[in-house]
Structures are given as C-alpha cells and as structure tokens.
Amino acid sequence: MESEDEFLYTYFNHVSQLCYEKAKEHIEKEREPKVTTSPWSLFLNILQQLALAEKSYIEIGFLQNKHKSFLRKDNSLRSVYESMKNDLKKLEDNCKQTIADKRIQKGSKNIIEFMNARINLIDLYEKIHNISLNKQLICYNEIVHQVESVIEKNSGGFTDISMTPAKAVFSLECEILDQLFKALTELQRLQFLPSLALIHGAHTRLAAWENKIQSRETWKLGNMFKGNPLPALFQWLQQLKGAVLSKFSLYFYHTLAHQTTPNEMRNLCSKLHHDHFQKILAFQRRYDVSSVILLSDTQVSSDTTNNRFPVIVAFPSRNPPQLDTILKMISETNNELMNVEKIIYKFSSQEQFTYVLTTVEPNIYLVILFESKKSEKDTFISNFVVELCQNMRCTKIFSSLKSMTK
C-alpha cells in the first residue's frame, strides 16, 4: 500500500470507528511545516472538514432545520457535503501531473464518490421522516426501492483500498435499512419466515457495525452520564429494528405462542421495544373490552371461516362469533377506512354491541368490540387505537429522526 493510501486508510478507519479526535491528530501529523497552500495541505483541510461532517451525520445532524434566508446561505449538512465536493473538484482540476498530485486526484475522486453516497442517504432519511408527516397508508416498498437504488448507484463507487473502512460501514448501513424495510413489506403480506429472516439479518448487521466501533469503551467513559453512548443514528436503527420485531411478535403471536410456554412467551414479549400483547390485555381489562381483532384481506390463511379476511390475531378468542358482521362492516365502510386517521364507531342496537374499526395498513384492519354503547368522544379508546396503529406502522420511529437530532 502506498504511503498516501495508507494515510487515507487510517484516516477513514478512525472516522468509521467514530474516533474523530484521532482522525484530527492523524491529519495534523501529516501537515507540511509552514506550507499552507500546497495541494496536499488543501486536501488535508477538506479531510478535517469531512471528519466534522461525518460526526454530525452519525448524530443525525442532516435533519437539523436549515438556516436559509437571503442574508444567510443554507448551512445544512447536505450543503456542507456539496461544498466539500466542489472544493475537491477544484483541487482535482488544479493538480499537476506529478506523482504526488495524481494521488491527490485519485483520493479526491474516491472521496467525492463517498460524499455522493452520503447525500443519497440523507435524501433517503428525509423521505423516511416525511412518511410520518403524510396522512396516508404506508407502502414500505417505495422505501425499499429507494434503498436498493442507493446501493446500486454506489456499488461501484469509492472502491479504492484506502476507502475500505468507509465502504464497509456504508454497506452495513444500507443493508440494515434494506432488511428492515423489506421485513415491514413482508409483514404487510403476513409472511412469517421471510420476515423473521430479514429481522435476523438486520440484527446481525447491527452487531457487526457495533463491533467496528472498536474504541467505544473509551468514549463510553466520557458519556456514561449522558445516557446511551452509541451515536444517534445507530440508536435510531436499533429502535427501528425493535419496532419491527415488536410488530412481528404481534402479527404472529399465536404461531410463536405454540412454540413455548405462556410464562416464557410473556417474559420474551416484555423485553421487546413494544409489548403489544400486554398493552392490549391491559386495555381489555381496564375497559371491559369484548374482543380486539386484527384481520387481513390478504389470502394467507385457510384456518378461518372466511379465507378472504383471515384473522391475524384476536384476544381473547381467535374466531369471534361476530366475524361475519365485522366483514360486512369493513366492506360497507371501505372508502372511509382508506383515511388513515379515520376511526369508525358502529353501534348495533340489535346486538347491543359497539364496533370500532380502523385501518392499520393498506390490507390490515383493527376491530374492537364492546358489549355496550360507546361514544366517539371517548378519548381513552381513540388514544389507544391511535397509539397502537402508530407503533404498528412505525411512524413514531420515523418521526423521531428529527427529535433524536442532537
């Protein structure tokens, strides 16, 4: 490995391990005494800026409010990367044909490709955050396509040996996002094994990324009084995995419960990001609920009375006697249920039952039954429905991308 390649490899190794002070010291050691305008010195200045940008990126600084007006330029992280790209392009253009300058040109080319990849990911995270603002049913496939586009677009970029640490972490980040959003897509289709495999894939990649932060023990000491020392973006990905796993545990609760004892199942669910099962049970007991049911219009099951609307999970009974009535109501209110914020109350005077219906996902419905008349003004019911649906759709996690910004 050439000395310049070795220098860059060590630099990107420090940055990928979140050792930004070490990266800074590494740059300072390379500075030429009393020379400030040589191509190499200018290149080092950009590397110093890049380390600061990367520190901001890993703390989700890319979703900070943009301070932009006619008096002040856009200082968002995206614009910082764009500005550094322009500086590197100018440096490339001004380099001569010496061996040293050619190496700077090669390094600049690879780093520009890396910055393009960063900007692609910033655009992706902004799209994920914006999902939480849209009052529409979510199609996770759109995010999967964008993640795969980012992977494909940058697969041939920054492949130089000096960029290996940066490439490895970038690939892990993309693969984690890819696995989790594919898992959400498979969960909408109620596919047990594909969902489980994808969640496990994301889990192993998160573990691999955490292991790459080799010096985390040193900065844990400095952050031990500040809560979780892991960077905000890594924490967010962990939380997204936790939310997806919690959703999986509810959609396939009956399947999983058959594999273990009730006590063990309860203990396992209590460790999840959201223990949906216990929250539903608590809601039932406190509010005298007759039944809580999740149904799907996807043909995935043959053990129900109506194959078109299989019961995904129901508490307390898997096959409630009111199923035919529920299916009729869903069919009659289908247009209203397209509104993600709509909670429909239907009271049957003949049965003396109140049916509460809403859409969790494009093909999945939540139905709550009460053996008495309930009012739409009952905030306890509406708050429970809204919170459960938001957690199942993961919109709270998507929204938290901004609130986690430090």
mmCIF file of C-alpha atoms in Angstrom:
data_model
loop_
_atom_site.group_PDB
_atom_site.id
_atom_site.type_symbol
_atom_site.label_atom_id
_atom_site.label_comp_id
_atom_site.label_asym_id
_atom_site.label_seq_id
_atom_site.Cartn_x
_atom_site.Cartn_y
_atom_site.Cartn_z
ATOM 1 C CA MET A 1 0.000 0.000 0.000
ATOM 2 C CA GLU A 2 1.376 3.450 -0.966
ATOM 3 C CA SER A 3 2.017 5.888 1.893
ATOM 4 C CA GLU A 4 -0.861 8.177 0.765
ATOM 5 C CA ASP A 5 -3.210 5.183 0.565
ATOM 6 C CA GLU A 6 -2.096 4.040 3.992
ATOM 7 C CA PHE A 7 -2.661 7.545 5.369
ATOM 8 C CA LEU A 8 -6.197 7.662 3.936
ATOM 9 C CA TYR A 9 -6.977 4.110 5.099
ATOM 10 C CA THR A 10 -6.001 5.010 8.679
ATOM 11 C CA TYR A 11 -7.980 8.257 8.483
ATOM 12 C CA PHE A 12 -11.170 6.525 7.302
ATOM 13 C CA ASN A 13 -10.613 3.761 9.838
ATOM 14 C CA HIS A 14 -10.650 6.368 12.635
ATOM 15 C CA VAL A 15 -13.740 8.067 11.191
ATOM 16 C CA SER A 16 -15.634 4.781 10.746
ATOM 17 C CA GLN A 17 -14.858 3.903 14.383
ATOM 18 C CA LEU A 18 -16.151 7.348 15.480
ATOM 19 C CA CYS A 19 -12.657 8.333 16.648
ATOM 20 C CA TYR A 20 -12.840 11.884 15.313
ATOM 21 C CA GLU A 21 -10.121 13.289 17.580
ATOM 22 C CA LYS A 22 -7.742 10.559 16.418
ATOM 23 C CA ALA A 23 -8.620 11.430 12.809
ATOM 24 C CA LYS A 24 -7.840 15.086 13.534
ATOM 25 C CA GLU A 25 -4.494 14.185 15.158
ATOM 26 C CA HIS A 26 -3.704 11.912 12.218
ATOM 27 C CA ILE A 27 -4.249 14.836 9.811
ATOM 28 C CA GLU A 28 -2.145 17.242 11.907
ATOM 29 C CA LYS A 29 0.816 14.825 11.831
ATOM 30 C CA GLU A 30 0.717 14.903 8.027
ATOM 31 C CA ARG A 31 0.770 18.669 7.688
ATOM 32 C CA GLU A 32 3.816 20.102 5.983
ATOM 33 C CA PRO A 33 5.595 22.684 8.169
ATOM 34 C CA LYS A 34 4.973 26.292 7.079
ATOM 35 C CA VAL A 35 3.173 25.156 3.896
ATOM 36 C CA THR A 36 -0.498 26.125 3.765
ATOM 37 C CA THR A 37 -1.368 26.425 0.083
ATOM 38 C CA SER A 38 0.071 23.244 -1.435
ATOM 39 C CA PRO A 39 -2.456 20.768 -2.949
ATOM 40 C CA TRP A 40 -1.697 18.312 -0.140
ATOM 41 C CA SER A 41 -2.389 20.922 2.585
ATOM 42 C CA LEU A 42 -5.653 21.908 0.904
ATOM 43 C CA PHE A 43 -6.556 18.217 0.669
ATOM 44 C CA LEU A 44 -5.890 17.791 4.413
ATOM 45 C CA ASN A 45 -8.099 20.801 5.185
ATOM 46 C CA ILE A 46 -11.003 19.148 3.361
ATOM 47 C CA LEU A 47 -10.394 15.892 5.253
ATOM 48 C CA GLN A 48 -10.625 17.824 8.509
ATOM 49 C CA GLN A 49 -13.973 19.290 7.409
ATOM 50 C CA LEU A 50 -15.143 15.827 6.354
ATOM 51 C CA ALA A 51 -14.443 14.398 9.819
ATOM 52 C CA LEU A 52 -16.655 17.114 11.353
ATOM 53 C CA ALA A 53 -19.371 16.453 8.762
ATOM 54 C CA GLU A 54 -19.254 12.714 9.482
ATOM 55 C CA LYS A 55 -19.568 13.371 13.208
ATOM 56 C CA SER A 56 -22.677 15.466 12.505
ATOM 57 C CA TYR A 57 -24.056 12.802 10.141
ATOM 58 C CA ILE A 58 -23.812 9.945 12.669
ATOM 59 C CA GLU A 59 -25.672 12.156 15.187
ATOM 60 C CA ILE A 60 -28.458 12.737 12.594
ATOM 61 C CA GLY A 61 -27.325 16.321 12.016
ATOM 62 C CA PHE A 62 -28.614 16.073 8.437
ATOM 63 C CA LEU A 63 -32.214 16.662 9.635
ATOM 64 C CA GLN A 64 -31.481 19.854 11.527
ATOM 65 C CA ASN A 65 -33.546 22.860 10.488
ATOM 66 C CA LYS A 66 -31.964 24.656 7.574
ATOM 67 C CA HIS A 67 -30.984 28.240 8.377
ATOM 68 C CA LYS A 68 -31.544 29.758 4.973
ATOM 69 C CA SER A 69 -32.519 33.284 4.036
ATOM 70 C CA PHE A 70 -31.432 35.984 1.594
ATOM 71 C CA LEU A 71 -28.900 37.111 4.216
ATOM 72 C CA ARG A 72 -27.583 33.694 5.185
ATOM 73 C CA LYS A 73 -26.702 30.736 2.995
ATOM 74 C CA ASP A 74 -28.005 27.216 3.514
ATOM 75 C CA ASN A 75 -25.751 25.582 6.132
ATOM 76 C CA SER A 76 -27.462 22.212 6.190
ATOM 77 C CA LEU A 77 -25.234 19.133 6.295
ATOM 78 C CA ARG A 78 -26.265 18.307 2.738
ATOM 79 C CA SER A 79 -24.923 21.665 1.548
ATOM 80 C CA VAL A 80 -21.714 21.107 3.557
ATOM 81 C CA TYR A 81 -21.073 17.883 1.621
ATOM 82 C CA GLU A 82 -21.888 19.672 -1.663
ATOM 83 C CA SER A 83 -19.460 22.470 -0.794
ATOM 84 C CA MET A 84 -16.668 19.995 0.036
ATOM 85 C CA LYS A 85 -17.338 18.173 -3.245
ATOM 86 C CA ASN A 86 -16.888 21.452 -5.149
ATOM 87 C CA ASP A 87 -13.637 22.166 -3.284
ATOM 88 C CA LEU A 88 -12.301 18.696 -4.165
ATOM 89 C CA LYS A 89 -13.266 19.139 -7.823
ATOM 90 C CA LYS A 90 -11.368 22.455 -7.934
ATOM 91 C CA LEU A 91 -8.401 20.766 -6.278
ATOM 92 C CA GLU A 92 -8.527 17.966 -8.875
ATOM 93 C CA ASP A 93 -8.596 20.495 -11.722
ATOM 94 C CA ASN A 94 -5.651 22.465 -10.333
ATOM 95 C CA CYS A 95 -3.440 19.436 -9.716
ATOM 96 C CA LYS A 96 -0.446 18.971 -11.975
ATOM 97 C CA GLN A 97 0.843 15.754 -13.489
ATOM 98 C CA THR A 98 3.309 14.950 -10.708
ATOM 99 C CA ILE A 99 3.039 11.575 -8.956
ATOM 100 C CA ALA A 100 2.000 13.257 -5.690
ATOM 101 C CA ASP A 101 -0.714 15.314 -7.390
ATOM 102 C CA LYS A 102 -2.051 12.273 -9.239
ATOM 103 C CA ARG A 103 -2.501 10.533 -5.896
ATOM 104 C CA ILE A 104 -4.416 13.553 -4.595
ATOM 105 C CA GLN A 105 -6.600 13.381 -7.703
ATOM 106 C CA LYS A 106 -7.283 9.690 -7.094
ATOM 107 C CA GLY A 107 -8.102 10.338 -3.423
ATOM 108 C CA SER A 108 -10.346 13.281 -4.338
ATOM 109 C CA LYS A 109 -12.250 11.194 -6.889
ATOM 110 C CA ASN A 110 -12.973 8.461 -4.324
ATOM 111 C CA ILE A 111 -13.967 10.902 -1.593
ATOM 112 C CA ILE A 112 -16.344 12.729 -3.972
ATOM 113 C CA GLU A 113 -17.984 9.366 -4.704
ATOM 114 C CA PHE A 114 -18.279 8.782 -0.941
ATOM 115 C CA MET A 115 -19.884 12.201 -0.455
ATOM 116 C CA ASN A 116 -22.366 11.466 -3.248
ATOM 117 C CA ALA A 117 -23.320 8.293 -1.356
ATOM 118 C CA ARG A 118 -23.781 10.310 1.845
ATOM 119 C CA ILE A 119 -26.073 12.784 0.044
ATOM 120 C CA ASN A 120 -28.100 9.861 -1.357
ATOM 121 C CA LEU A 121 -28.586 8.541 2.190
ATOM 122 C CA ILE A 122 -29.539 11.992 3.500
ATOM 123 C CA ASP A 123 -32.251 12.163 0.817
ATOM 124 C CA LEU A 124 -33.411 8.680 1.863
ATOM 125 C CA TYR A 125 -33.670 9.560 5.569
ATOM 126 C CA GLU A 126 -35.582 12.735 4.705
ATOM 127 C CA LYS A 127 -38.061 10.619 2.733
ATOM 128 C CA ILE A 128 -38.398 8.182 5.667
ATOM 129 C CA HIS A 129 -39.045 11.094 8.047
ATOM 130 C CA ASN A 130 -41.614 12.595 5.683
ATOM 131 C CA ILE A 131 -43.617 9.352 5.792
ATOM 132 C CA SER A 132 -44.586 10.272 9.352
ATOM 133 C CA LEU A 133 -45.966 13.606 8.123
ATOM 134 C CA ASN A 134 -48.126 12.111 5.359
ATOM 135 C CA LYS A 135 -51.608 11.173 6.485
ATOM 136 C CA GLN A 136 -51.742 8.238 4.106
ATOM 137 C CA LEU A 137 -51.417 4.484 4.360
ATOM 138 C CA ILE A 138 -47.782 3.461 4.066
ATOM 139 C CA CYS A 139 -46.340 1.390 1.249
ATOM 140 C CA TYR A 140 -42.897 0.353 2.531
ATOM 141 C CA ASN A 141 -41.997 -0.956 -0.912
ATOM 142 C CA GLU A 142 -41.303 2.634 -2.030
ATOM 143 C CA ILE A 143 -38.558 2.933 0.597
ATOM 144 C CA VAL A 144 -37.178 -0.498 -0.341
ATOM 145 C CA HIS A 145 -36.864 0.642 -3.967
ATOM 146 C CA GLN A 146 -35.047 3.826 -2.895
ATOM 147 C CA VAL A 147 -32.651 1.911 -0.601
ATOM 148 C CA GLU A 148 -31.875 -0.518 -3.418
ATOM 149 C CA SER A 149 -31.344 2.428 -5.754
ATOM 150 C CA VAL A 150 -28.797 3.928 -3.308
ATOM 151 C CA ILE A 151 -26.996 0.565 -3.061
ATOM 152 C CA GLU A 152 -26.923 0.071 -6.833
ATOM 153 C CA LYS A 153 -25.916 3.667 -7.573
ATOM 154 C CA ASN A 154 -22.926 3.494 -5.217
ATOM 155 C CA SER A 155 -21.861 -0.136 -5.605
ATOM 156 C CA GLY A 156 -19.005 0.831 -7.925
ATOM 157 C CA GLY A 157 -18.046 3.983 -6.026
ATOM 158 C CA PHE A 158 -15.174 4.648 -3.573
ATOM 159 C CA THR A 159 -13.818 1.110 -4.075
ATOM 160 C CA ASP A 160 -10.166 2.081 -3.606
ATOM 161 C CA ILE A 161 -8.365 0.137 -0.879
ATOM 162 C CA SER A 162 -7.894 3.356 1.123
ATOM 163 C CA MET A 163 -11.687 3.694 1.381
ATOM 164 C CA THR A 164 -12.326 0.139 2.629
ATOM 165 C CA PRO A 165 -13.421 1.151 6.180
ATOM 166 C CA ALA A 166 -15.853 3.780 4.825
ATOM 167 C CA LYS A 167 -17.240 1.362 2.236
ATOM 168 C CA ALA A 168 -17.774 -1.350 4.863
ATOM 169 C CA VAL A 169 -19.802 0.903 7.198
ATOM 170 C CA PHE A 170 -21.777 2.440 4.312
ATOM 171 C CA SER A 171 -22.693 -1.063 3.098
ATOM 172 C CA LEU A 172 -23.791 -2.157 6.583
ATOM 173 C CA GLU A 173 -25.988 0.931 6.996
ATOM 174 C CA CYS A 174 -27.664 0.376 3.609
ATOM 175 C CA GLU A 175 -28.147 -3.349 4.244
ATOM 176 C CA ILE A 176 -29.743 -2.711 7.664
ATOM 177 C CA LEU A 177 -32.233 -0.282 6.107
ATOM 178 C CA ASP A 178 -32.865 -2.681 3.225
ATOM 179 C CA GLN A 179 -33.513 -5.643 5.559
ATOM 180 C CA LEU A 180 -35.818 -3.723 7.910
ATOM 181 C CA PHE A 181 -38.000 -2.153 5.215
ATOM 182 C CA LYS A 182 -38.187 -5.462 3.372
ATOM 183 C CA ALA A 183 -39.267 -7.032 6.677
ATOM 184 C CA LEU A 184 -42.023 -4.399 7.006
ATOM 185 C CA THR A 185 -43.132 -5.217 3.447
ATOM 186 C CA GLU A 186 -43.226 -8.950 4.228
ATOM 187 C CA LEU A 187 -45.150 -8.256 7.436
ATOM 188 C CA GLN A 188 -47.817 -6.460 5.414
ATOM 189 C CA ARG A 189 -48.051 -9.671 3.371
ATOM 190 C CA LEU A 190 -48.092 -11.713 6.627
ATOM 191 C CA GLN A 191 -45.104 -13.810 5.589
ATOM 192 C CA PHE A 192 -43.662 -15.443 8.713
ATOM 193 C CA LEU A 193 -40.305 -16.942 7.632
ATOM 194 C CA PRO A 194 -39.212 -14.141 5.234
ATOM 195 C CA SER A 195 -39.988 -11.519 7.922
ATOM 196 C CA LEU A 196 -38.075 -13.453 10.569
ATOM 197 C CA ALA A 197 -35.040 -13.959 8.302
ATOM 198 C CA LEU A 198 -34.916 -10.257 7.390
ATOM 199 C CA ILE A 199 -35.179 -9.104 11.019
ATOM 200 C CA HIS A 200 -32.368 -11.510 11.942
ATOM 201 C CA GLY A 201 -30.311 -10.185 9.021
ATOM 202 C CA ALA A 202 -30.699 -6.606 10.273
ATOM 203 C CA HIS A 203 -29.799 -7.715 13.813
ATOM 204 C CA THR A 204 -26.538 -9.400 12.732
ATOM 205 C CA ARG A 205 -25.538 -6.372 10.648
ATOM 206 C CA LEU A 206 -26.199 -4.001 13.571
ATOM 207 C CA ALA A 207 -23.984 -6.220 15.734
ATOM 208 C CA ALA A 208 -21.266 -6.193 13.049
ATOM 209 C CA TRP A 209 -21.406 -2.387 12.846
ATOM 210 C CA GLU A 210 -21.206 -2.008 16.624
ATOM 211 C CA ASN A 211 -18.154 -4.293 16.650
ATOM 212 C CA LYS A 212 -16.465 -1.978 14.151
ATOM 213 C CA ILE A 213 -16.656 0.814 16.723
ATOM 214 C CA GLN A 214 -13.628 -0.774 18.362
ATOM 215 C CA SER A 215 -12.743 2.089 20.683
ATOM 216 C CA ARG A 216 -16.285 2.533 22.012
ATOM 217 C CA GLU A 217 -15.098 1.650 25.538
ATOM 218 C CA THR A 218 -13.010 4.828 25.704
ATOM 219 C CA TRP A 219 -15.796 7.165 24.674
ATOM 220 C CA LYS A 220 -18.294 5.305 26.830
ATOM 221 C CA LEU A 221 -16.385 6.601 29.854
ATOM 222 C CA GLY A 222 -16.862 10.177 28.697
ATOM 223 C CA ASN A 223 -20.549 9.654 28.018
ATOM 224 C CA MET A 224 -21.535 7.411 30.920
ATOM 225 C CA PHE A 225 -23.615 10.202 32.493
ATOM 226 C CA LYS A 226 -25.282 11.171 29.203
ATOM 227 C CA GLY A 227 -27.383 8.046 28.667
ATOM 228 C CA ASN A 228 -26.796 5.711 25.719
ATOM 229 C CA PRO A 229 -23.284 6.431 24.364
ATOM 230 C CA LEU A 230 -23.988 4.978 20.934
ATOM 231 C CA PRO A 231 -24.473 7.609 18.198
ATOM 232 C CA ALA A 232 -27.999 8.813 17.456
ATOM 233 C CA LEU A 233 -28.243 7.226 14.008
ATOM 234 C CA PHE A 234 -27.156 3.827 15.309
ATOM 235 C CA GLN A 235 -29.648 4.106 18.189
ATOM 236 C CA TRP A 236 -32.397 5.004 15.717
ATOM 237 C CA LEU A 237 -31.673 1.926 13.584
ATOM 238 C CA GLN A 238 -31.748 -0.214 16.737
ATOM 239 C CA GLN A 239 -35.118 1.288 17.677
ATOM 240 C CA LEU A 240 -36.486 0.665 14.186
ATOM 241 C CA LYS A 241 -35.395 -2.967 14.429
ATOM 242 C CA GLY A 242 -37.059 -3.166 17.852
ATOM 243 C CA ALA A 243 -40.319 -1.744 16.479
ATOM 244 C CA VAL A 244 -40.291 -4.177 13.534
ATOM 245 C CA LEU A 245 -39.610 -7.125 15.861
ATOM 246 C CA SER A 246 -42.458 -5.997 18.165
ATOM 247 C CA LYS A 247 -44.815 -5.842 15.197
ATOM 248 C CA PHE A 248 -43.691 -9.321 14.125
ATOM 249 C CA SER A 249 -44.384 -10.637 17.637
ATOM 250 C CA LEU A 250 -47.990 -9.408 17.490
ATOM 251 C CA TYR A 251 -48.805 -10.444 13.913
ATOM 252 C CA PHE A 252 -47.513 -13.950 14.614
ATOM 253 C CA TYR A 253 -48.354 -14.114 18.313
ATOM 254 C CA HIS A 254 -50.405 -17.305 18.053
ATOM 255 C CA THR A 255 -47.711 -19.027 15.963
ATOM 256 C CA LEU A 256 -44.962 -18.049 18.416
ATOM 257 C CA ALA A 257 -47.061 -18.913 21.490
ATOM 258 C CA HIS A 258 -47.328 -22.517 20.279
ATOM 259 C CA GLN A 259 -43.522 -22.807 20.421
ATOM 260 C CA THR A 260 -43.159 -22.076 24.145
ATOM 261 C CA THR A 261 -44.961 -21.805 27.494
ATOM 262 C CA PRO A 262 -47.288 -18.867 28.338
ATOM 263 C CA ASN A 263 -44.860 -17.626 31.028
ATOM 264 C CA GLU A 264 -41.880 -17.751 28.681
ATOM 265 C CA MET A 265 -43.868 -16.008 25.950
ATOM 266 C CA ARG A 266 -44.821 -13.273 28.402
ATOM 267 C CA ASN A 267 -41.185 -12.873 29.507
ATOM 268 C CA LEU A 268 -39.946 -12.688 25.909
ATOM 269 C CA CYS A 269 -42.561 -10.092 24.924
ATOM 270 C CA SER A 270 -41.782 -7.954 27.993
ATOM 271 C CA LYS A 271 -38.254 -7.415 26.622
ATOM 272 C CA LEU A 272 -39.487 -6.062 23.282
ATOM 273 C CA HIS A 273 -39.488 -2.416 22.218
ATOM 274 C CA HIS A 274 -43.313 -2.546 22.376
ATOM 275 C CA ASP A 275 -45.123 -5.286 24.272
ATOM 276 C CA HIS A 276 -48.278 -5.004 22.165
ATOM 277 C CA PHE A 277 -49.859 -8.110 23.684
ATOM 278 C CA GLN A 278 -49.728 -6.870 27.284
ATOM 279 C CA LYS A 279 -50.927 -3.400 26.248
ATOM 280 C CA ILE A 280 -53.946 -4.954 24.535
ATOM 281 C CA LEU A 281 -54.649 -7.137 27.584
ATOM 282 C CA ALA A 282 -54.382 -4.119 29.899
ATOM 283 C CA PHE A 283 -56.781 -2.202 27.633
ATOM 284 C CA GLN A 284 -59.221 -5.131 27.662
ATOM 285 C CA ARG A 285 -59.231 -5.483 31.434
ATOM 286 C CA ARG A 286 -59.438 -1.791 32.200
ATOM 287 C CA TYR A 287 -62.183 -1.013 29.731
ATOM 288 C CA ASP A 288 -64.174 -4.254 29.700
ATOM 289 C CA VAL A 289 -63.480 -4.915 26.010
ATOM 290 C CA SER A 290 -65.212 -7.921 24.488
ATOM 291 C CA SER A 291 -62.622 -8.512 21.753
ATOM 292 C CA VAL A 292 -59.648 -6.962 19.953
ATOM 293 C CA ILE A 293 -59.075 -8.329 16.451
ATOM 294 C CA LEU A 294 -56.592 -7.785 13.629
ATOM 295 C CA LEU A 295 -57.819 -9.002 10.221
ATOM 296 C CA SER A 296 -56.281 -9.045 6.775
ATOM 297 C CA ASP A 297 -57.774 -9.097 3.300
ATOM 298 C CA THR A 298 -54.695 -10.960 2.042
ATOM 299 C CA GLN A 299 -55.245 -14.637 1.255
ATOM 300 C CA VAL A 300 -52.679 -16.131 3.587
ATOM 301 C CA SER A 301 -54.672 -18.478 5.776
ATOM 302 C CA SER A 302 -57.106 -21.341 5.401
ATOM 303 C CA ASP A 303 -57.984 -21.906 9.043
ATOM 304 C CA THR A 304 -60.691 -19.226 9.266
ATOM 305 C CA THR A 305 -64.339 -19.148 8.333
ATOM 306 C CA ASN A 306 -63.668 -16.670 5.560
ATOM 307 C CA ASN A 307 -60.469 -17.028 3.548
ATOM 308 C CA ARG A 308 -60.664 -13.510 2.182
ATOM 309 C CA PHE A 309 -60.421 -11.968 5.654
ATOM 310 C CA PRO A 310 -58.291 -14.255 7.815
ATOM 311 C CA VAL A 311 -57.954 -13.326 11.463
ATOM 312 C CA ILE A 312 -54.302 -12.468 12.123
ATOM 313 C CA VAL A 313 -54.612 -12.282 15.863
ATOM 314 C CA ALA A 314 -57.558 -11.906 18.252
ATOM 315 C CA PHE A 315 -57.945 -11.535 22.010
ATOM 316 C CA PRO A 316 -59.410 -13.417 23.742
ATOM 317 C CA SER A 317 -60.979 -15.658 21.050
ATOM 318 C CA ARG A 318 -59.300 -16.495 17.727
ATOM 319 C CA ASN A 319 -62.683 -16.898 15.985
ATOM 320 C CA PRO A 320 -65.158 -14.352 17.374
ATOM 321 C CA PRO A 321 -68.841 -15.120 16.609
ATOM 322 C CA GLN A 322 -69.309 -11.595 15.179
ATOM 323 C CA LEU A 323 -66.846 -12.213 12.316
ATOM 324 C CA ASP A 324 -69.486 -12.125 9.558
ATOM 325 C CA THR A 325 -70.843 -8.825 10.883
ATOM 326 C CA ILE A 326 -67.310 -7.386 11.024
ATOM 327 C CA LEU A 327 -66.565 -8.393 7.439
ATOM 328 C CA LYS A 328 -69.811 -6.785 6.270
ATOM 329 C CA MET A 329 -68.951 -3.541 8.103
ATOM 330 C CA ILE A 330 -65.453 -3.423 6.593
ATOM 331 C CA SER A 331 -66.931 -3.894 3.143
ATOM 332 C CA GLU A 332 -69.550 -1.162 3.686
ATOM 333 C CA THR A 333 -67.087 1.368 5.118
ATOM 334 C CA ASN A 334 -64.182 0.605 2.787
ATOM 335 C CA ASN A 335 -63.949 4.156 1.396
ATOM 336 C CA GLU A 336 -63.911 5.714 4.862
ATOM 337 C CA LEU A 337 -61.284 3.221 6.025
ATOM 338 C CA MET A 338 -58.938 4.480 3.297
ATOM 339 C CA ASN A 339 -58.431 7.528 5.545
ATOM 340 C CA VAL A 340 -55.546 6.605 7.855
ATOM 341 C CA GLU A 341 -56.860 8.881 10.630
ATOM 342 C CA LYS A 342 -60.440 7.628 10.499
ATOM 343 C CA ILE A 343 -61.800 5.652 13.459
ATOM 344 C CA ILE A 344 -65.307 4.360 12.743
ATOM 345 C CA TYR A 345 -67.841 3.644 15.508
ATOM 346 C CA LYS A 346 -70.802 1.395 14.680
ATOM 347 C CA PHE A 347 -73.450 0.542 17.271
ATOM 348 C CA SER A 348 -75.729 -2.447 16.680
ATOM 349 C CA SER A 349 -78.959 -1.860 18.584
ATOM 350 C CA GLN A 350 -79.995 -5.452 17.915
ATOM 351 C CA GLU A 351 -76.836 -6.966 19.458
ATOM 352 C CA GLN A 352 -76.135 -4.052 21.837
ATOM 353 C CA PHE A 353 -72.538 -4.123 20.574
ATOM 354 C CA THR A 354 -70.271 -1.216 19.592
ATOM 355 C CA TYR A 355 -67.810 -1.956 16.782
ATOM 356 C CA VAL A 356 -64.728 0.286 16.497
ATOM 357 C CA LEU A 357 -62.900 -0.063 13.171
ATOM 358 C CA THR A 358 -59.765 1.462 11.667
ATOM 359 C CA THR A 359 -57.113 0.573 9.072
ATOM 360 C CA VAL A 360 -53.653 -0.273 10.357
ATOM 361 C CA GLU A 361 -52.100 -0.924 6.933
ATOM 362 C CA PRO A 362 -53.416 -0.984 3.357
ATOM 363 C CA ASN A 363 -54.699 -4.546 3.865
ATOM 364 C CA ILE A 364 -54.955 -4.909 7.654
ATOM 365 C CA TYR A 365 -57.778 -3.733 9.919
ATOM 366 C CA LEU A 366 -58.109 -3.285 13.666
ATOM 367 C CA VAL A 367 -61.550 -4.032 15.173
ATOM 368 C CA ILE A 368 -62.526 -3.559 18.824
ATOM 369 C CA LEU A 369 -65.833 -4.872 20.219
ATOM 370 C CA PHE A 370 -67.693 -3.573 23.276
ATOM 371 C CA GLU A 371 -70.837 -5.113 24.789
ATOM 372 C CA SER A 372 -72.321 -1.650 25.322
ATOM 373 C CA LYS A 373 -72.727 1.653 23.528
ATOM 374 C CA LYS A 374 -69.539 3.716 23.243
ATOM 375 C CA SER A 375 -69.117 7.313 22.169
ATOM 376 C CA GLU A 376 -66.665 8.663 19.592
ATOM 377 C CA LYS A 377 -65.828 11.299 22.203
ATOM 378 C CA ASP A 378 -64.281 8.636 24.441
ATOM 379 C CA THR A 379 -60.635 9.701 24.274
ATOM 380 C CA PHE A 380 -59.371 6.613 26.114
ATOM 381 C CA ILE A 381 -60.497 4.394 23.209
ATOM 382 C CA SER A 382 -59.275 6.741 20.470
ATOM 383 C CA ASN A 383 -55.906 7.287 22.188
ATOM 384 C CA PHE A 384 -55.374 3.522 22.454
ATOM 385 C CA VAL A 385 -56.247 2.977 18.777
ATOM 386 C CA VAL A 386 -54.059 5.863 17.557
ATOM 387 C CA GLU A 387 -51.038 4.821 19.649
ATOM 388 C CA LEU A 388 -51.293 1.145 18.644
ATOM 389 C CA CYS A 389 -51.625 1.991 14.949
ATOM 390 C CA GLN A 390 -48.739 4.484 15.028
ATOM 391 C CA ASN A 391 -46.487 1.908 16.692
ATOM 392 C CA MET A 392 -47.525 -0.792 14.216
ATOM 393 C CA ARG A 393 -46.878 1.491 11.234
ATOM 394 C CA CYS A 394 -43.552 2.615 12.805
ATOM 395 C CA THR A 395 -44.487 6.266 12.158
ATOM 396 C CA LYS A 396 -43.358 7.238 15.676
ATOM 397 C CA ILE A 397 -39.908 5.873 14.854
ATOM 398 C CA PHE A 398 -39.836 7.689 11.502
ATOM 399 C CA SER A 399 -40.887 10.930 13.199
ATOM 400 C CA SER A 400 -38.232 10.537 15.904
ATOM 401 C CA LEU A 401 -35.476 11.011 13.306
ATOM 402 C CA LYS A 402 -35.785 14.738 13.993
ATOM 403 C CA SER A 403 -36.312 14.577 17.745
ATOM 404 C CA MET A 404 -33.152 12.428 18.117
ATOM 405 C CA THR A 405 -31.054 15.143 16.459
ATOM 406 C CA LYS A 406 -28.502 16.408 18.945
#
